[in-house]
Coordinates of C-alpha atoms in Angstrom, one line a residue:
M1 CA 86.9 79.1 104.1
R2 CA 85.5 81.5 106.7
Y3 CA 84.0 83.9 104.1
L4 CA 81.8 81.0 102.9
T5 CA 80.3 80.3 106.3
D6 CA 76.6 80.9 106.1
P7 CA 76.9 83.2 103.1
P8 CA 74.1 85.7 102.5
R9 CA 72.3 86.2 99.2
F10 CA 74.7 88.9 97.9
L11 CA 78.5 88.6 98.0
F12 CA 80.7 91.4 96.6
F13 CA 84.4 90.7 95.7
T14 CA 86.6 93.8 95.6
G15 CA 90.3 94.7 95.6
K16 CA 93.0 96.2 93.5
G17 CA 93.7 94.9 90.0
G18 CA 95.6 91.7 89.7
V19 CA 94.9 90.3 93.2
G20 CA 92.6 87.5 91.9
K21 CA 89.1 88.9 92.4
T22 CA 87.7 87.3 89.3
S23 CA 89.3 83.9 89.9
L24 CA 88.0 83.9 93.5
A25 CA 84.5 85.0 92.5
C26 CA 84.3 82.3 89.8
A27 CA 85.7 79.6 92.1
T28 CA 83.1 80.6 94.8
A29 CA 80.3 80.5 92.3
V30 CA 81.3 77.1 91.1
H31 CA 81.6 75.8 94.7
L32 CA 78.2 77.1 95.7
A33 CA 76.5 75.8 92.6
E34 CA 78.1 72.4 92.9
S35 CA 76.9 72.4 96.6
G36 CA 73.3 72.6 95.4
Q37 CA 72.7 76.4 95.4
R38 CA 71.3 78.4 92.5
V39 CA 73.9 81.0 91.7
L40 CA 74.2 84.1 89.5
L41 CA 77.7 85.5 88.9
V42 CA 77.8 89.2 87.7
S43 CA 80.9 91.0 86.7
T44 CA 81.3 94.8 86.3
D45 CA 85.1 94.7 86.3
P46 CA 86.6 96.8 83.4
A47 CA 89.3 94.1 83.1
S48 CA 86.9 91.2 83.5
N49 CA 87.7 87.8 82.0
V50 CA 84.9 85.8 83.6
G51 CA 84.1 84.3 80.2
Q52 CA 87.7 83.2 79.7
V53 CA 88.0 81.8 83.3
L54 CA 84.8 79.7 82.9
G55 CA 85.6 78.8 79.3
V56 CA 82.3 80.1 77.8
T57 CA 81.2 83.2 75.9
I58 CA 79.3 85.5 78.2
G59 CA 77.7 88.9 77.4
N60 CA 75.3 91.4 78.7
T61 CA 72.6 88.7 79.1
I62 CA 72.2 86.1 81.8
T63 CA 74.0 83.0 80.4
P64 CA 73.6 79.5 81.9
I65 CA 76.9 77.7 82.4
T66 CA 76.0 74.3 81.0
A67 CA 79.0 72.5 82.5
V68 CA 77.9 73.7 86.0
P69 CA 74.2 73.1 86.6
R70 CA 72.5 75.8 88.7
L71 CA 75.2 78.4 87.7
S72 CA 74.5 81.4 85.4
A73 CA 76.7 84.4 84.6
L74 CA 76.3 88.0 83.4
E75 CA 79.2 90.0 82.2
I76 CA 78.4 93.7 82.0
D77 CA 80.8 95.6 79.7
P78 CA 81.5 98.8 81.6
E79 CA 82.7 100.7 78.6
A80 CA 79.6 99.7 76.6
A81 CA 77.5 100.7 79.6
A82 CA 79.3 104.0 79.8
D83 CA 78.9 104.7 76.1
A84 CA 75.1 104.0 76.3
Y85 CA 75.0 106.1 79.4
R86 CA 76.7 109.1 77.8
E87 CA 74.5 108.8 74.7
R88 CA 71.3 109.1 76.9
I89 CA 72.7 112.4 78.3
V90 CA 74.3 113.8 75.2
G91 CA 71.9 112.5 72.6
P92 CA 69.0 114.9 73.4
V93 CA 71.3 118.0 72.9
R94 CA 73.2 116.8 69.9
G95 CA 72.3 119.1 67.0
L96 CA 71.1 121.8 69.4
L97 CA 74.5 122.8 70.8
P98 CA 77.8 123.6 69.0
E99 CA 80.1 120.7 68.3
K100 CA 82.7 122.1 70.7
E101 CA 80.1 122.1 73.5
I102 CA 79.1 118.5 72.7
A103 CA 82.8 117.4 72.7
S104 CA 83.3 119.1 76.1
I105 CA 80.2 117.4 77.7
T106 CA 81.3 114.1 76.2
E107 CA 84.8 114.4 77.7
Q108 CA 83.5 115.4 81.1
L109 CA 81.5 112.2 81.0
S110 CA 84.6 110.1 80.0
G111 CA 86.1 109.5 83.5
S112 CA 86.2 106.5 85.8
C113 CA 83.3 107.9 87.8
T114 CA 81.0 107.7 84.7
T115 CA 82.0 104.1 84.1
E116 CA 81.4 103.1 87.7
V117 CA 78.0 104.9 87.9
A118 CA 76.9 103.3 84.6
S119 CA 78.0 99.9 85.7
F120 CA 76.3 100.3 89.1
N121 CA 73.2 101.4 87.3
E122 CA 73.2 98.1 85.3
F123 CA 73.1 95.8 88.3
T124 CA 71.1 98.0 90.7
D125 CA 67.9 96.3 89.9
L126 CA 69.3 93.0 91.0
L127 CA 69.9 94.4 94.5
A128 CA 66.7 96.5 94.7
D129 CA 64.1 94.2 93.1
P130 CA 63.7 90.9 94.9
V131 CA 61.6 89.5 91.9
L132 CA 64.6 89.8 89.5
S133 CA 66.9 87.8 91.8
A134 CA 64.2 85.4 93.1
G135 CA 65.5 82.5 91.0
Y136 CA 68.8 82.5 92.7
D137 CA 70.0 81.6 96.2
H138 CA 73.1 83.7 95.8
V139 CA 74.2 86.6 93.5
L140 CA 77.9 87.2 93.4
F141 CA 79.4 90.4 92.1
D142 CA 82.9 90.6 90.7
T143 CA 83.9 94.2 91.8
A144 CA 81.9 96.4 94.2
P145 CA 81.1 100.1 93.8
T146 CA 83.3 102.4 95.8
G147 CA 82.1 104.4 98.8
H148 CA 82.4 107.5 96.7
T149 CA 79.9 106.3 94.2
I150 CA 77.5 105.2 96.9
R151 CA 77.7 108.6 98.6
L152 CA 77.0 110.3 95.3
L153 CA 73.8 108.2 95.0
Q154 CA 72.7 109.3 98.5
L155 CA 73.2 113.0 98.0
P156 CA 70.3 115.3 98.7
G157 CA 68.7 117.6 96.1
S158 CA 68.6 117.3 92.3
W159 CA 71.8 116.6 90.4
T160 CA 70.3 117.9 87.2
D161 CA 69.2 121.2 88.7
F162 CA 72.6 121.6 90.4
L163 CA 74.4 121.3 87.1
E164 CA 72.0 123.2 84.9
S165 CA 72.1 126.2 87.2
G166 CA 75.9 126.3 86.7
K167 CA 76.7 125.7 90.3
G168 CA 79.1 122.8 89.8
D169 CA 81.3 121.2 87.2
A170 CA 80.4 117.8 85.7
S171 CA 83.4 115.8 86.8
C172 CA 81.6 113.3 89.0
L173 CA 78.1 114.8 89.4
G174 CA 77.8 114.9 85.6
P175 CA 77.2 111.1 85.3
L176 CA 74.3 111.5 87.7
A177 CA 72.4 114.2 85.7
G178 CA 68.9 113.1 84.9
L179 CA 68.8 110.2 87.3
D180 CA 66.5 111.6 89.9
K181 CA 63.7 109.4 88.8
Q182 CA 65.7 106.3 90.0
R183 CA 66.3 107.6 93.5
A184 CA 63.9 105.0 95.0
T185 CA 65.7 102.2 93.2
Y186 CA 69.1 103.4 94.3
A187 CA 67.9 103.8 97.9
A188 CA 66.7 100.2 97.9
A189 CA 70.1 99.0 96.4
V190 CA 72.1 100.9 99.0
A191 CA 69.9 99.5 101.8
A192 CA 70.7 96.0 100.5
L193 CA 74.4 96.7 100.6
Q194 CA 74.2 98.0 104.1
D195 CA 72.3 95.0 105.4
P196 CA 74.7 92.3 106.7
A197 CA 71.9 89.7 106.5
R198 CA 71.7 90.2 102.8
T199 CA 75.3 91.4 101.8
R200 CA 78.9 90.4 102.5
L201 CA 81.9 92.2 101.3
V202 CA 84.9 90.0 100.4
L203 CA 88.1 92.1 100.4
V204 CA 90.6 90.3 98.2
T205 CA 94.3 91.1 98.5
R206 CA 97.8 89.8 98.0
A207 CA 100.4 89.6 100.7
Q208 CA 101.9 92.9 99.5
A209 CA 102.0 96.3 101.1
S210 CA 100.4 98.1 98.2
A211 CA 97.5 95.7 97.9
L212 CA 96.9 95.7 101.7
A213 CA 96.9 99.5 101.7
E214 CA 94.3 99.5 98.9
V215 CA 92.1 97.0 100.8
D216 CA 92.4 99.2 103.9
R217 CA 91.3 102.3 102.0
T218 CA 88.3 100.5 100.4
F219 CA 87.2 99.0 103.7
H220 CA 87.4 102.4 105.5
E221 CA 85.5 104.1 102.7
L222 CA 82.7 101.6 102.7
D223 CA 82.6 101.3 106.5
Q224 CA 82.0 105.1 106.7
I225 CA 78.7 104.7 104.7
G226 CA 77.4 101.8 106.7
I227 CA 78.8 98.7 104.8
H228 CA 80.4 96.8 107.7
A229 CA 80.0 93.1 106.9
A230 CA 83.5 92.5 105.4
Q231 CA 85.9 89.6 105.4
L232 CA 89.5 89.4 104.2
V233 CA 90.9 86.9 101.7
V234 CA 94.7 86.9 101.2
N235 CA 95.2 85.3 97.8
G236 CA 98.2 83.9 96.1
V237 CA 100.5 83.3 99.0
L238 CA 103.7 81.4 97.9
P239 CA 103.4 77.7 99.0
K240 CA 106.1 75.3 100.1
A241 CA 105.9 73.7 96.7
A242 CA 107.7 76.6 95.3
G243 CA 110.9 75.2 96.8
D244 CA 113.7 76.8 98.7
E245 CA 115.7 78.5 96.0
P246 CA 116.8 82.1 97.0
L247 CA 114.1 83.7 95.0
A248 CA 111.3 81.7 96.7
V249 CA 112.8 82.3 100.2
A250 CA 113.0 86.0 99.5
V251 CA 109.4 86.3 98.3
R252 CA 108.1 84.3 101.3
Q253 CA 109.9 86.7 103.6
R254 CA 108.4 89.8 101.9
E255 CA 105.0 88.3 102.2
T256 CA 105.5 87.5 105.9
D257 CA 106.7 91.1 106.5
A258 CA 103.7 92.6 104.6
L259 CA 101.2 90.6 106.6
A260 CA 102.8 91.4 109.9
A261 CA 102.6 95.1 109.1
M262 CA 99.1 95.2 107.6
P263 CA 96.8 98.1 108.6
E264 CA 95.0 97.5 111.9
H265 CA 91.6 98.0 110.4
V266 CA 91.9 95.0 108.2
A267 CA 94.1 92.9 110.5
V268 CA 91.1 92.3 112.8
L269 CA 88.8 91.1 110.1
P270 CA 88.0 87.4 109.7
R271 CA 90.7 86.2 107.4
D272 CA 91.3 83.3 104.9
V273 CA 94.6 82.6 103.2
I274 CA 94.8 80.9 99.8
E275 CA 98.0 79.6 98.4
L276 CA 99.3 80.4 94.9
K277 CA 98.6 77.6 92.4
A278 CA 101.1 76.5 89.8
D279 CA 98.7 77.1 86.9
N280 CA 96.6 80.1 86.0
M281 CA 92.9 79.9 87.1
M282 CA 91.5 79.2 83.6
G283 CA 88.8 76.5 83.2
L284 CA 86.7 74.6 85.6
P285 CA 89.3 72.0 86.6
A286 CA 91.7 74.8 87.8
L287 CA 88.9 76.7 89.5
R288 CA 87.9 73.6 91.6
T289 CA 91.5 73.6 93.0
L290 CA 91.5 77.2 94.2
L291 CA 89.5 76.7 97.4
S292 CA 91.1 73.3 98.1
D293 CA 93.9 73.0 100.7
A294 CA 95.3 69.9 99.0
P295 CA 98.5 70.7 97.0
A296 CA 98.1 69.8 93.3
P297 CA 101.0 67.8 91.7
V298 CA 103.3 69.9 89.6
A299 CA 104.8 68.2 86.5
V300 CA 108.2 69.2 85.3
M301 CA 107.9 71.2 82.1
D302 CA 109.4 69.8 78.9
L303 CA 110.4 73.3 77.8
V304 CA 111.6 75.7 80.5
P305 CA 110.2 79.2 79.9
H306 CA 112.9 81.8 79.1
V307 CA 113.0 85.5 78.4
D308 CA 116.1 87.0 76.8
L309 CA 116.8 90.3 78.4
S310 CA 119.5 91.3 76.0
G311 CA 117.0 93.3 73.8
H312 CA 114.7 94.3 76.6
S313 CA 117.0 96.0 79.2
L314 CA 116.0 99.1 81.2
G315 CA 119.5 100.4 80.5
G316 CA 118.7 100.3 76.8
L317 CA 115.7 102.7 77.5
V318 CA 118.0 105.0 79.5
D319 CA 120.4 105.1 76.6
Q320 CA 117.6 106.5 74.4
I321 CA 116.3 108.9 77.0
E322 CA 119.8 110.3 77.5
V323 CA 120.2 111.3 73.8
D324 CA 118.3 114.6 74.1
G325 CA 120.3 115.7 77.2
H326 CA 117.1 116.9 79.0
G327 CA 113.4 116.4 79.2
V328 CA 110.5 114.9 81.2
V329 CA 110.2 111.2 81.9
L330 CA 106.8 110.2 83.3
C331 CA 106.5 106.8 84.9
M332 CA 102.8 105.8 84.9
G333 CA 100.7 102.8 85.8
K334 CA 98.3 101.3 88.3
G335 CA 99.3 101.0 92.0
G336 CA 101.6 98.2 93.0
V337 CA 103.4 97.7 89.7
G338 CA 106.6 99.3 90.7
K339 CA 106.5 102.8 89.3
T340 CA 108.5 104.3 92.1
T341 CA 111.3 101.7 91.7
I342 CA 111.5 102.2 87.9
A343 CA 111.4 106.0 88.1
T344 CA 114.1 106.1 90.8
A345 CA 116.3 103.6 88.8
V346 CA 116.1 105.8 85.7
A347 CA 117.0 108.9 87.8
V348 CA 120.0 107.2 89.3
A349 CA 121.2 106.0 86.0
L350 CA 121.0 109.5 84.4
A351 CA 122.7 111.0 87.4
H352 CA 125.6 108.5 87.2
R353 CA 126.0 109.5 83.6
G354 CA 126.7 113.1 84.7
H355 CA 123.2 114.6 84.2
D356 CA 121.3 116.8 86.7
V357 CA 118.0 115.2 87.5
H358 CA 115.0 116.4 89.4
L359 CA 113.1 113.3 90.8
A360 CA 109.6 114.1 91.8
T361 CA 106.9 111.9 93.2
T362 CA 103.3 112.0 94.4
D363 CA 103.8 108.9 96.5
P364 CA 104.2 109.2 100.3
A365 CA 107.6 110.5 101.2
A366 CA 108.5 107.3 103.1
H367 CA 108.0 105.2 100.0
L368 CA 110.6 107.2 98.0
D369 CA 113.0 107.3 101.0
E370 CA 112.8 103.6 101.4
T371 CA 113.6 103.1 97.7
L372 CA 116.4 105.6 97.4
R373 CA 117.8 105.2 100.9
G374 CA 119.9 108.4 101.0
T375 CA 121.0 111.2 98.8
V376 CA 122.5 110.8 95.4
E377 CA 124.8 113.3 93.8
R378 CA 123.2 115.3 91.0
I379 CA 119.6 114.2 92.0
T380 CA 117.2 116.7 93.6
V381 CA 114.2 115.2 95.1
S382 CA 110.8 116.8 95.6
R383 CA 107.5 115.4 96.8
I384 CA 104.0 116.6 96.0
D385 CA 101.7 115.8 98.8
P386 CA 98.4 114.9 97.1
A387 CA 96.4 115.2 100.4
Q388 CA 97.7 118.7 101.1
A389 CA 97.3 119.8 97.5
T390 CA 93.8 118.5 97.3
A391 CA 92.7 120.0 100.7
E392 CA 93.9 123.4 99.6
Y393 CA 92.2 123.0 96.2
R394 CA 88.9 121.9 97.9
D395 CA 89.0 124.8 100.4
R396 CA 89.6 127.3 97.6
I397 CA 86.6 126.0 95.5
M398 CA 84.3 125.8 98.5
S399 CA 85.2 129.3 99.6
T400 CA 84.6 130.7 96.1
R401 CA 82.2 128.7 94.0
G402 CA 80.4 127.2 97.1
K403 CA 80.1 130.6 98.9
T404 CA 76.6 131.3 97.6
L405 CA 75.2 127.8 97.6
D406 CA 72.5 126.5 99.9
D407 CA 73.1 123.5 102.1
A408 CA 72.1 120.9 99.5
G409 CA 74.2 122.6 96.9
R410 CA 77.2 122.7 99.2
A411 CA 76.8 119.0 100.0
N412 CA 76.7 118.3 96.2
L413 CA 79.8 120.4 95.5
A414 CA 81.7 118.9 98.5
E415 CA 81.0 115.4 97.4
D416 CA 82.0 116.2 93.8
L417 CA 85.3 117.5 95.2
L418 CA 86.0 114.0 96.7
S419 CA 86.3 112.6 93.2
P420 CA 89.7 111.0 92.3
C421 CA 89.7 113.6 89.4
T422 CA 89.9 116.4 92.0
E423 CA 93.2 115.0 93.4
E424 CA 94.6 114.8 89.9
V425 CA 93.6 118.4 89.1
A426 CA 95.0 119.7 92.3
V427 CA 98.3 117.8 91.9
F428 CA 98.6 118.9 88.3
Q429 CA 98.8 122.5 89.3
Q430 CA 102.0 121.8 91.2
F431 CA 103.1 119.1 88.7
S432 CA 102.9 121.6 85.8
R433 CA 105.7 123.7 87.3
L434 CA 108.0 120.7 87.2
V435 CA 107.1 120.0 83.6
L436 CA 108.0 123.5 82.5
G437 CA 111.4 123.2 84.3
A438 CA 112.8 120.4 82.1
S439 CA 114.4 122.6 79.4
R440 CA 117.9 122.2 80.8
K441 CA 117.8 119.1 82.9
F442 CA 116.0 115.8 83.3
V443 CA 112.8 115.7 85.3
V444 CA 111.7 112.2 86.2
I445 CA 108.2 112.0 87.7
D446 CA 106.7 109.1 89.5
T447 CA 102.9 109.2 88.6
A448 CA 101.2 111.7 86.4
P449 CA 97.6 112.8 85.6
T450 CA 95.6 110.6 83.3
G451 CA 94.5 111.6 79.8
H452 CA 91.0 112.2 81.0
T453 CA 92.1 114.7 83.6
L454 CA 94.2 116.6 81.1
L455 CA 91.3 116.8 78.7
L456 CA 88.9 117.7 81.5
L457 CA 91.2 120.6 82.4
D458 CA 91.4 121.7 78.8
A459 CA 87.6 121.4 78.2
A460 CA 87.0 123.5 81.4
G461 CA 89.2 126.3 80.2
S462 CA 92.6 125.2 81.5
Y463 CA 95.8 127.0 81.6
H464 CA 96.6 125.8 78.1
R465 CA 93.5 127.2 76.5
D466 CA 93.7 130.5 78.5
V467 CA 97.3 131.1 77.4
A468 CA 96.5 130.1 73.8
R469 CA 93.6 132.6 73.7
Q470 CA 95.6 135.4 75.3
M471 CA 98.6 135.0 73.1
G472 CA 96.8 134.3 69.8
G473 CA 99.2 133.9 66.9
T474 CA 101.5 136.8 67.9
M475 CA 103.8 135.3 70.5
H476 CA 105.5 132.0 71.2
F477 CA 104.3 130.2 74.3
R478 CA 104.7 126.8 75.9
T479 CA 102.2 125.2 78.3
P480 CA 102.5 122.0 80.4
L481 CA 100.0 120.2 78.1
M482 CA 102.1 121.1 75.0
V483 CA 105.2 119.8 76.7
L484 CA 103.5 116.5 77.6
Q485 CA 102.2 116.1 74.0
D486 CA 105.7 116.7 72.5
P487 CA 107.6 113.4 72.2
T488 CA 110.9 115.3 71.9
Q489 CA 110.3 116.8 75.3
T490 CA 108.3 114.1 77.2
K491 CA 108.7 110.4 77.3
V492 CA 105.9 108.5 79.0
V493 CA 106.8 105.1 80.3
L494 CA 104.0 102.7 81.2
V495 CA 104.9 100.3 84.0
T496 CA 103.0 97.0 84.4
L497 CA 103.3 93.4 85.6
P498 CA 103.3 90.3 83.4
E499 CA 99.7 89.4 84.4
P500 CA 96.4 89.8 82.6
T501 CA 94.7 92.5 84.7
P502 CA 97.7 94.9 85.0
V503 CA 98.3 94.6 81.3
I504 CA 94.7 95.3 80.5
E505 CA 94.7 98.3 82.9
A506 CA 97.9 99.7 81.3
R507 CA 96.4 99.3 77.8
V508 CA 93.3 101.3 78.9
L509 CA 95.6 104.0 80.4
Q510 CA 97.5 104.1 77.0
D511 CA 94.2 104.7 75.2
D512 CA 93.2 107.3 77.7
L513 CA 96.5 109.2 77.2
E514 CA 96.3 109.0 73.4
R515 CA 92.9 110.7 73.5
A516 CA 94.8 113.6 75.1
G517 CA 97.3 113.6 72.3
I518 CA 100.0 111.9 74.4
S519 CA 101.5 108.7 73.0
P520 CA 103.4 106.4 75.5
W521 CA 107.0 106.1 74.5
A522 CA 107.8 102.8 76.1
W523 CA 106.5 100.0 78.4
V524 CA 108.3 98.3 81.3
V525 CA 107.2 94.8 82.4
N526 CA 108.3 94.6 86.0
D527 CA 108.9 91.7 88.4
S528 CA 109.0 89.0 85.7
L529 CA 109.4 85.4 86.8
A530 CA 110.2 84.3 83.3
A531 CA 113.1 86.7 83.2
A532 CA 114.4 85.5 86.6
H533 CA 114.9 81.9 85.3
P534 CA 113.5 80.0 88.3
V535 CA 114.6 76.5 89.1
S536 CA 111.6 74.8 90.8
P537 CA 108.9 73.2 88.5
F538 CA 106.3 75.2 90.4
L539 CA 107.9 78.6 89.6
Q540 CA 108.7 77.5 86.1
R541 CA 105.0 76.9 85.4
R542 CA 104.1 80.3 86.8
A543 CA 106.8 81.8 84.6
A544 CA 105.4 80.1 81.5
A545 CA 102.0 81.8 82.1
E546 CA 103.8 85.2 81.7
L547 CA 104.9 84.7 78.2
S548 CA 101.6 85.5 76.5
Q549 CA 101.3 88.7 78.5
I550 CA 104.8 89.8 77.5
A551 CA 104.0 89.0 73.9
E552 CA 100.9 91.2 74.2
V553 CA 103.0 94.1 75.5
E554 CA 105.5 93.7 72.7
A555 CA 102.6 94.0 70.2
L556 CA 101.5 97.3 71.9
S557 CA 104.9 99.0 72.0
A558 CA 108.1 99.1 69.9
R559 CA 110.1 99.8 73.1
V560 CA 109.7 97.2 75.9
A561 CA 112.0 96.7 78.9
I562 CA 111.6 93.6 81.1
V563 CA 112.8 93.7 84.7
P564 CA 113.1 90.3 86.5
L565 CA 111.6 89.5 89.9
L566 CA 114.7 89.7 92.1
A567 CA 115.5 87.9 95.4
D568 CA 117.0 91.1 96.8
E569 CA 114.7 94.1 96.5
P570 CA 116.1 97.0 94.4
V571 CA 116.5 99.6 97.2
G572 CA 119.5 101.9 97.7
E573 CA 121.7 103.6 95.1
A574 CA 123.8 100.5 94.2
R575 CA 120.9 98.1 93.7
L576 CA 118.9 100.7 91.7
A577 CA 121.9 101.3 89.5
D578 CA 122.1 97.5 88.8
L579 CA 118.7 97.6 87.3
T580 CA 120.0 99.6 84.4
R581 CA 123.1 97.5 83.9
D582 CA 123.3 93.9 82.9
L583 CA 120.3 92.3 84.6
R584 CA 121.4 88.9 83.5
L585 CA 124.1 89.1 86.3
L586 CA 121.3 89.7 88.9
T587 CA 119.5 86.5 88.0
T588 CA 122.4 84.1 88.1

């Protein structure tokens, strides 16, 4: 493996959820330790299962892995770190401020930026203090901080003064309030990250367009702040052992096409390719096979895994959506799970049943065009350009709120406006008009703001609160948030894959939405091998691993649709319509 050639002390593994970061980090840690190196493996992944993978219980203390001499692990719980972090900021003012103010501050500190800063704060000392890591030849991190977080830590001036003077909102800068005393430690940690003699960034991806695009974004973001020593690992490429059934041939071709079209910035990086294994990477025997080129024997399963689609069809969900005759359908989920496909399939099905449908997306226009491939009668398509909406929003804030700031203050405000929350807020302003237009037709939206963003808007004096205050109890009114909270007007559909990390991420999103008073209406498990009824022993073993994840989704929601992994991609009106008909015909 090229990424293991002369490895430096620190290795960071990063990539989108579900690409195999944790498996690769664990396998690398075991490999280095069994090669005679002293290794510490640290995880800050919100969906981390390092303990499960290694087969031991690991917590927020350094734990020796007895089965692998010279290997220890530390599993930082990002949510626990964020809770403790919030309490350090909110605790001193609890009892001094009204409860509404406390609730507002707490919500402003409930976003992903808080979690990331809190997690980074937990392992900063390992990077900055050579004494703490002196007992190890290598420290491996499962999940790296984003370039946005590192830029925040490098900002000039005082975050606390900036916020206390009322010059900025606490969306991203809020998590940094009161941390000025740690500037020297942060500076040393960032210096370690930028030093290729000490740090290597391992970009983990799958041979999929969405995963490669995410890796490109991450590399570009980190490259801009001086972290250049990166190598690419393409994980989970379908091997010859998967056989030559039509499904396997189609998947191989999609992977080949994705790698051929990968972004040029990552295409030139040193690259390793790791084949998909028949079994999940759980336990030391499995981990030791991940970095091996030797194909492992695949035994024929006694019981072939099978998922009955009759009670889990996407068409069944459309039947229930159609009952009201109008309303909002929000398809939500992490990138790469197939939200656009599911949203478009629902829109096509409703249109074919005689309903007027407005299909809206925040994905790039080409993505939707490639999925729909032409116009469909009764469907109106609109696209919200997140980049344009965000640029206009940032310009407006900088020209108003930033007008009277000094250079340091403007730098703080400008960086705060680079937060992912800013894009959601900007998009929501256009998105809200679509939501209010669903009283006489169906509005199907691909991607929507998270519960945290909705609460952040509400806590900051959003449209909902402004209208409620102006109208009082004298007039009837309806705001976008009220529409989203009303299950008779809005149906939220969470889309995921039958894999541990995507399911964990979708469950976190569900909790996030419920904090905002929005209960997901249904889940869709997309690209299921178990529902595709594969023939080869290799694919059957992969399918069997999905069953526990599907069972977990069924325990989380009363409505679950399962869409099989198909040999022919569901693009174009006819194939999209098939997704909501009898899917059993597509898998035979």
